[in-house]
Amino acid sequence: MAQHEYEAKFLGVDVDALRDQLKAAGAEQVFPKTMFTRLIFENDTVQGEQWLRLRDEGGKTTLTLKQVTDASHINGTTEIEIEVSDLEKTAQLLKALGLRQVRYQQNYREEWQLDGVTYDLDTWPSLPTFLEIEGSSEQAVRAAAAELGFDYGEARFGSIDLIYKSELNRDILAEATLLFV
């Protein structure tokens, strides 16, 4: 069953100051800055605002069906996610089922946790590092943002392509690869 994803992104963060705030609040670093790679798959039934993401998270591999129904609100994204043991074999399986790999993307993520809330410092090619806060509810995300001094009215929702579009006027959905060079 699809679960709502409660996460909000905050752009224009001071990474060092944010790390200091998280440490001072008692947050624990789950993992340091780690390269993630993701393969995005689509077919005639999985397309548009719905896609399959196969992601290597630096030691853990997940396969996720993501669907965005309302990118302007925190509960506008749902996902169904499972852990898989082998990225290459899973990619082969998806291709054998008729899915097309339409994108290959890289980003860096550093993850922190405090009181059931996840704080990800995400760095994508050509974008400044931003903060993504994920919690069990909208209220949990709002409270976590307020604790760090962020204005929830400035929060961004939905997938990364919307940030590329708004910040760089770049359509990454039309790009087969998104890599650090």
PDB file of C-alpha atoms in Angstrom:
ATOM      1  CA  MET A   1       0.000   0.000   0.000  1.00  0.00           C
ATOM      2  CA  ALA A   2       1.300   3.452  -0.884  1.00  0.00           C
ATOM      3  CA  GLN A   3       2.366   5.609   2.022  1.00  0.00           C
ATOM      4  CA  HIS A   4       2.265   9.394   2.101  1.00  0.00           C
ATOM      5  CA  GLU A   5       5.680  10.930   2.175  1.00  0.00           C
ATOM      6  CA  TYR A   6       5.890  13.917   4.536  1.00  0.00           C
ATOM      7  CA  GLU A   7       8.948  15.863   3.496  1.00  0.00           C
ATOM      8  CA  ALA A   8       9.785  19.476   2.861  1.00  0.00           C
ATOM      9  CA  LYS A   9      12.837  20.991   1.189  1.00  0.00           C
ATOM     10  CA  PHE A  10      14.489  24.232   2.265  1.00  0.00           C
ATOM     11  CA  LEU A  11      16.851  25.977  -0.150  1.00  0.00           C
ATOM     12  CA  GLY A  12      19.612  28.442   0.625  1.00  0.00           C
ATOM     13  CA  VAL A  13      20.923  26.757   3.766  1.00  0.00           C
ATOM     14  CA  ASP A  14      24.229  27.372   5.523  1.00  0.00           C
ATOM     15  CA  VAL A  15      25.442  23.764   5.652  1.00  0.00           C
ATOM     16  CA  ASP A  16      28.091  24.218   8.380  1.00  0.00           C
ATOM     17  CA  ALA A  17      25.752  26.202  10.637  1.00  0.00           C
ATOM     18  CA  LEU A  18      22.997  23.638  10.064  1.00  0.00           C
ATOM     19  CA  ARG A  19      25.322  20.772  11.017  1.00  0.00           C
ATOM     20  CA  ASP A  20      26.246  22.661  14.195  1.00  0.00           C
ATOM     21  CA  GLN A  21      22.542  23.200  15.018  1.00  0.00           C
ATOM     22  CA  LEU A  22      21.755  19.532  14.502  1.00  0.00           C
ATOM     23  CA  LYS A  23      24.689  18.428  16.682  1.00  0.00           C
ATOM     24  CA  ALA A  24      23.764  20.904  19.420  1.00  0.00           C
ATOM     25  CA  ALA A  25      20.163  19.615  19.391  1.00  0.00           C
ATOM     26  CA  GLY A  26      21.411  16.057  19.889  1.00  0.00           C
ATOM     27  CA  ALA A  27      20.865  14.755  16.363  1.00  0.00           C
ATOM     28  CA  GLU A  28      22.845  11.706  15.322  1.00  0.00           C
ATOM     29  CA  GLN A  29      24.544  11.441  11.961  1.00  0.00           C
ATOM     30  CA  VAL A  30      23.189   8.325  10.237  1.00  0.00           C
ATOM     31  CA  PHE A  31      25.811   8.516   7.491  1.00  0.00           C
ATOM     32  CA  PRO A  32      28.282  11.115   6.175  1.00  0.00           C
ATOM     33  CA  LYS A  33      28.103  12.684   2.717  1.00  0.00           C
ATOM     34  CA  THR A  34      27.567   9.683   0.432  1.00  0.00           C
ATOM     35  CA  MET A  35      27.134   9.365  -3.324  1.00  0.00           C
ATOM     36  CA  PHE A  36      23.707   8.074  -4.349  1.00  0.00           C
ATOM     37  CA  THR A  37      22.961   6.848  -7.856  1.00  0.00           C
ATOM     38  CA  ARG A  38      19.471   6.371  -9.181  1.00  0.00           C
ATOM     39  CA  LEU A  39      18.045   4.755 -12.269  1.00  0.00           C
ATOM     40  CA  ILE A  40      14.589   5.974 -13.284  1.00  0.00           C
ATOM     41  CA  PHE A  41      12.305   3.598 -15.185  1.00  0.00           C
ATOM     42  CA  GLU A  42       9.059   4.213 -17.043  1.00  0.00           C
ATOM     43  CA  ASN A  43       6.731   2.422 -19.436  1.00  0.00           C
ATOM     44  CA  ASP A  44       3.270   3.077 -20.812  1.00  0.00           C
ATOM     45  CA  THR A  45       1.634   2.551 -17.400  1.00  0.00           C
ATOM     46  CA  VAL A  46       4.383   4.086 -15.237  1.00  0.00           C
ATOM     47  CA  GLN A  47       5.008   7.586 -16.595  1.00  0.00           C
ATOM     48  CA  GLY A  48       4.408  11.283 -16.060  1.00  0.00           C
ATOM     49  CA  GLU A  49       3.992  12.052 -12.389  1.00  0.00           C
ATOM     50  CA  GLN A  50       4.638   8.416 -11.501  1.00  0.00           C
ATOM     51  CA  TRP A  51       7.937   6.570 -11.888  1.00  0.00           C
ATOM     52  CA  LEU A  52      10.046   3.692 -10.610  1.00  0.00           C
ATOM     53  CA  ARG A  53      13.317   4.626  -8.932  1.00  0.00           C
ATOM     54  CA  LEU A  54      16.073   2.081  -8.394  1.00  0.00           C
ATOM     55  CA  ARG A  55      18.593   3.684  -6.039  1.00  0.00           C
ATOM     56  CA  ASP A  56      21.994   2.726  -4.679  1.00  0.00           C
ATOM     57  CA  GLU A  57      22.206   4.486  -1.331  1.00  0.00           C
ATOM     58  CA  GLY A  58      25.836   3.611  -0.651  1.00  0.00           C
ATOM     59  CA  GLY A  59      25.309   0.203   0.944  1.00  0.00           C
ATOM     60  CA  LYS A  60      21.558  -0.214   0.607  1.00  0.00           C
ATOM     61  CA  THR A  61      19.555  -0.538  -2.627  1.00  0.00           C
ATOM     62  CA  THR A  62      15.872   0.354  -2.867  1.00  0.00           C
ATOM     63  CA  LEU A  63      13.187   0.109  -5.533  1.00  0.00           C
ATOM     64  CA  THR A  64      10.450   2.705  -5.146  1.00  0.00           C
ATOM     65  CA  LEU A  65       7.266   3.533  -7.011  1.00  0.00           C
ATOM     66  CA  LYS A  66       6.749   7.270  -6.514  1.00  0.00           C
ATOM     67  CA  GLN A  67       3.638   9.219  -7.438  1.00  0.00           C
ATOM     68  CA  VAL A  68       3.185  12.979  -7.169  1.00  0.00           C
ATOM     69  CA  THR A  69      -0.448  14.080  -7.101  1.00  0.00           C
ATOM     70  CA  ASP A  70       0.070  17.615  -5.738  1.00  0.00           C
ATOM     71  CA  ALA A  71       3.554  19.129  -5.764  1.00  0.00           C
ATOM     72  CA  SER A  72       2.332  22.219  -3.916  1.00  0.00           C
ATOM     73  CA  HIS A  73       1.515  20.381  -0.679  1.00  0.00           C
ATOM     74  CA  ILE A  74       3.498  18.255   1.762  1.00  0.00           C
ATOM     75  CA  ASN A  75       1.219  15.216   1.435  1.00  0.00           C
ATOM     76  CA  GLY A  76       1.086  15.309  -2.370  1.00  0.00           C
ATOM     77  CA  THR A  77       3.593  12.462  -2.853  1.00  0.00           C
ATOM     78  CA  THR A  78       3.091   8.773  -2.149  1.00  0.00           C
ATOM     79  CA  GLU A  79       5.545   5.939  -2.414  1.00  0.00           C
ATOM     80  CA  ILE A  80       5.815   2.191  -2.192  1.00  0.00           C
ATOM     81  CA  GLU A  81       9.393   1.146  -1.390  1.00  0.00           C
ATOM     82  CA  ILE A  82      11.172  -2.164  -0.981  1.00  0.00           C
ATOM     83  CA  GLU A  83      14.799  -3.039  -0.387  1.00  0.00           C
ATOM     84  CA  VAL A  84      16.451  -5.148  -3.083  1.00  0.00           C
ATOM     85  CA  SER A  85      19.762  -6.956  -2.888  1.00  0.00           C
ATOM     86  CA  ASP A  86      21.223  -6.330  -6.348  1.00  0.00           C
ATOM     87  CA  LEU A  87      20.948  -3.124  -8.373  1.00  0.00           C
ATOM     88  CA  GLU A  88      22.136  -4.635 -11.669  1.00  0.00           C
ATOM     89  CA  LYS A  89      19.879  -7.705 -11.518  1.00  0.00           C
ATOM     90  CA  THR A  90      16.891  -5.578 -10.501  1.00  0.00           C
ATOM     91  CA  ALA A  91      17.566  -3.245 -13.454  1.00  0.00           C
ATOM     92  CA  GLN A  92      17.732  -6.289 -15.765  1.00  0.00           C
ATOM     93  CA  LEU A  93      14.440  -7.574 -14.347  1.00  0.00           C
ATOM     94  CA  LEU A  94      12.692  -4.235 -14.889  1.00  0.00           C
ATOM     95  CA  LYS A  95      13.966  -4.056 -18.472  1.00  0.00           C
ATOM     96  CA  ALA A  96      12.823  -7.653 -19.109  1.00  0.00           C
ATOM     97  CA  LEU A  97       9.347  -6.593 -17.936  1.00  0.00           C
ATOM     98  CA  GLY A  98       9.284  -3.874 -20.587  1.00  0.00           C
ATOM     99  CA  LEU A  99      10.303  -0.842 -18.557  1.00  0.00           C
ATOM    100  CA  ARG A 100      12.701   1.657 -20.109  1.00  0.00           C
ATOM    101  CA  GLN A 101      15.541   3.226 -18.162  1.00  0.00           C
ATOM    102  CA  VAL A 102      14.972   6.900 -18.969  1.00  0.00           C
ATOM    103  CA  ARG A 103      17.416   8.586 -16.584  1.00  0.00           C
ATOM    104  CA  TYR A 104      20.623   7.992 -14.625  1.00  0.00           C
ATOM    105  CA  GLN A 105      21.214  10.513 -11.836  1.00  0.00           C
ATOM    106  CA  GLN A 106      23.725  11.183  -9.080  1.00  0.00           C
ATOM    107  CA  ASN A 107      23.502  13.180  -5.905  1.00  0.00           C
ATOM    108  CA  TYR A 108      25.211  13.346  -2.540  1.00  0.00           C
ATOM    109  CA  ARG A 109      23.313  12.924   0.701  1.00  0.00           C
ATOM    110  CA  GLU A 110      24.320  13.347   4.331  1.00  0.00           C
ATOM    111  CA  GLU A 111      21.708  12.111   6.782  1.00  0.00           C
ATOM    112  CA  TRP A 112      20.913  13.055  10.378  1.00  0.00           C
ATOM    113  CA  GLN A 113      18.105  11.924  12.689  1.00  0.00           C
ATOM    114  CA  LEU A 114      16.529  13.360  15.813  1.00  0.00           C
ATOM    115  CA  ASP A 115      13.312  12.291  17.560  1.00  0.00           C
ATOM    116  CA  GLY A 116      12.024  10.288  14.583  1.00  0.00           C
ATOM    117  CA  VAL A 117      12.680  13.075  12.068  1.00  0.00           C
ATOM    118  CA  THR A 118      15.195  12.685   9.239  1.00  0.00           C
ATOM    119  CA  TYR A 119      17.319  15.635   8.092  1.00  0.00           C
ATOM    120  CA  ASP A 120      19.020  15.148   4.714  1.00  0.00           C
ATOM    121  CA  LEU A 121      21.612  17.531   3.333  1.00  0.00           C
ATOM    122  CA  ASP A 122      21.235  16.933  -0.399  1.00  0.00           C
ATOM    123  CA  THR A 123      23.671  18.101  -3.056  1.00  0.00           C
ATOM    124  CA  TRP A 124      22.741  17.773  -6.723  1.00  0.00           C
ATOM    125  CA  PRO A 125      24.773  18.764  -9.812  1.00  0.00           C
ATOM    126  CA  SER A 126      24.713  22.553 -10.364  1.00  0.00           C
ATOM    127  CA  LEU A 127      22.515  23.227  -7.290  1.00  0.00           C
ATOM    128  CA  PRO A 128      23.581  24.500  -3.863  1.00  0.00           C
ATOM    129  CA  THR A 129      23.106  21.994  -1.045  1.00  0.00           C
ATOM    130  CA  PHE A 130      19.619  22.095   0.465  1.00  0.00           C
ATOM    131  CA  LEU A 131      17.890  20.563   3.474  1.00  0.00           C
ATOM    132  CA  GLU A 132      15.119  17.983   3.226  1.00  0.00           C
ATOM    133  CA  ILE A 133      13.188  17.279   6.427  1.00  0.00           C
ATOM    134  CA  GLU A 134      11.109  14.084   6.536  1.00  0.00           C
ATOM    135  CA  GLY A 135       8.790  13.096   9.356  1.00  0.00           C
ATOM    136  CA  SER A 136       5.794  10.939  10.177  1.00  0.00           C
ATOM    137  CA  SER A 137       3.322  13.792   9.657  1.00  0.00           C
ATOM    138  CA  GLU A 138       3.048  17.346   8.373  1.00  0.00           C
ATOM    139  CA  GLN A 139       3.021  18.575  11.966  1.00  0.00           C
ATOM    140  CA  ALA A 140       6.303  16.754  12.730  1.00  0.00           C
ATOM    141  CA  VAL A 141       7.959  18.352   9.695  1.00  0.00           C
ATOM    142  CA  ARG A 142       6.592  21.802  10.566  1.00  0.00           C
ATOM    143  CA  ALA A 143       7.864  21.515  14.156  1.00  0.00           C
ATOM    144  CA  ALA A 144      11.310  20.324  13.025  1.00  0.00           C
ATOM    145  CA  ALA A 145      11.593  23.195  10.544  1.00  0.00           C
ATOM    146  CA  ALA A 146      10.576  25.719  13.214  1.00  0.00           C
ATOM    147  CA  GLU A 147      13.155  24.304  15.656  1.00  0.00           C
ATOM    148  CA  LEU A 148      15.862  25.045  13.093  1.00  0.00           C
ATOM    149  CA  GLY A 149      14.484  28.518  12.361  1.00  0.00           C
ATOM    150  CA  PHE A 150      13.079  27.786   8.897  1.00  0.00           C
ATOM    151  CA  ASP A 151       9.961  29.502   7.584  1.00  0.00           C
ATOM    152  CA  TYR A 152       7.550  26.739   6.564  1.00  0.00           C
ATOM    153  CA  GLY A 153       6.047  29.145   4.042  1.00  0.00           C
ATOM    154  CA  GLU A 154       9.328  28.829   2.120  1.00  0.00           C
ATOM    155  CA  ALA A 155       9.191  25.017   2.042  1.00  0.00           C
ATOM    156  CA  ARG A 156       9.283  23.221  -1.290  1.00  0.00           C
ATOM    157  CA  PHE A 157       7.524  19.944  -2.046  1.00  0.00           C
ATOM    158  CA  GLY A 158       7.513  17.391  -4.842  1.00  0.00           C
ATOM    159  CA  SER A 159      10.421  15.992  -6.795  1.00  0.00           C
ATOM    160  CA  ILE A 160      13.845  17.432  -7.578  1.00  0.00           C
ATOM    161  CA  ASP A 161      12.903  18.303 -11.165  1.00  0.00           C
ATOM    162  CA  LEU A 162      10.711  21.146  -9.828  1.00  0.00           C
ATOM    163  CA  ILE A 163      13.693  22.722  -8.056  1.00  0.00           C
ATOM    164  CA  TYR A 164      15.824  22.510 -11.200  1.00  0.00           C
ATOM    165  CA  LYS A 165      12.988  24.139 -13.154  1.00  0.00           C
ATOM    166  CA  SER A 166      12.439  26.987 -10.676  1.00  0.00           C
ATOM    167  CA  GLU A 167      16.069  27.668  -9.759  1.00  0.00           C
ATOM    168  CA  LEU A 168      17.894  27.029 -13.060  1.00  0.00           C
ATOM    169  CA  ASN A 169      15.048  26.917 -15.625  1.00  0.00           C
ATOM    170  CA  ARG A 170      16.382  23.474 -16.494  1.00  0.00           C
ATOM    171  CA  ASP A 171      14.228  20.485 -17.459  1.00  0.00           C
ATOM    172  CA  ILE A 172      16.103  17.504 -16.024  1.00  0.00           C
ATOM    173  CA  LEU A 173      13.283  15.171 -17.084  1.00  0.00           C
ATOM    174  CA  ALA A 174      14.511  15.662 -20.648  1.00  0.00           C
ATOM    175  CA  GLU A 175      18.100  14.735 -19.672  1.00  0.00           C
ATOM    176  CA  ALA A 176      19.188  11.088 -19.807  1.00  0.00           C
ATOM    177  CA  THR A 177      21.986  11.722 -17.293  1.00  0.00           C
ATOM    178  CA  LEU A 178      22.473  14.109 -14.399  1.00  0.00           C
ATOM    179  CA  LEU A 179      26.034  13.725 -13.148  1.00  0.00           C
ATOM    180  CA  PHE A 180      28.770  15.504 -11.254  1.00  0.00           C
ATOM    181  CA  VAL A 181      31.542  16.381 -13.706  1.00  0.00           C
TER     182      VAL A 181
END
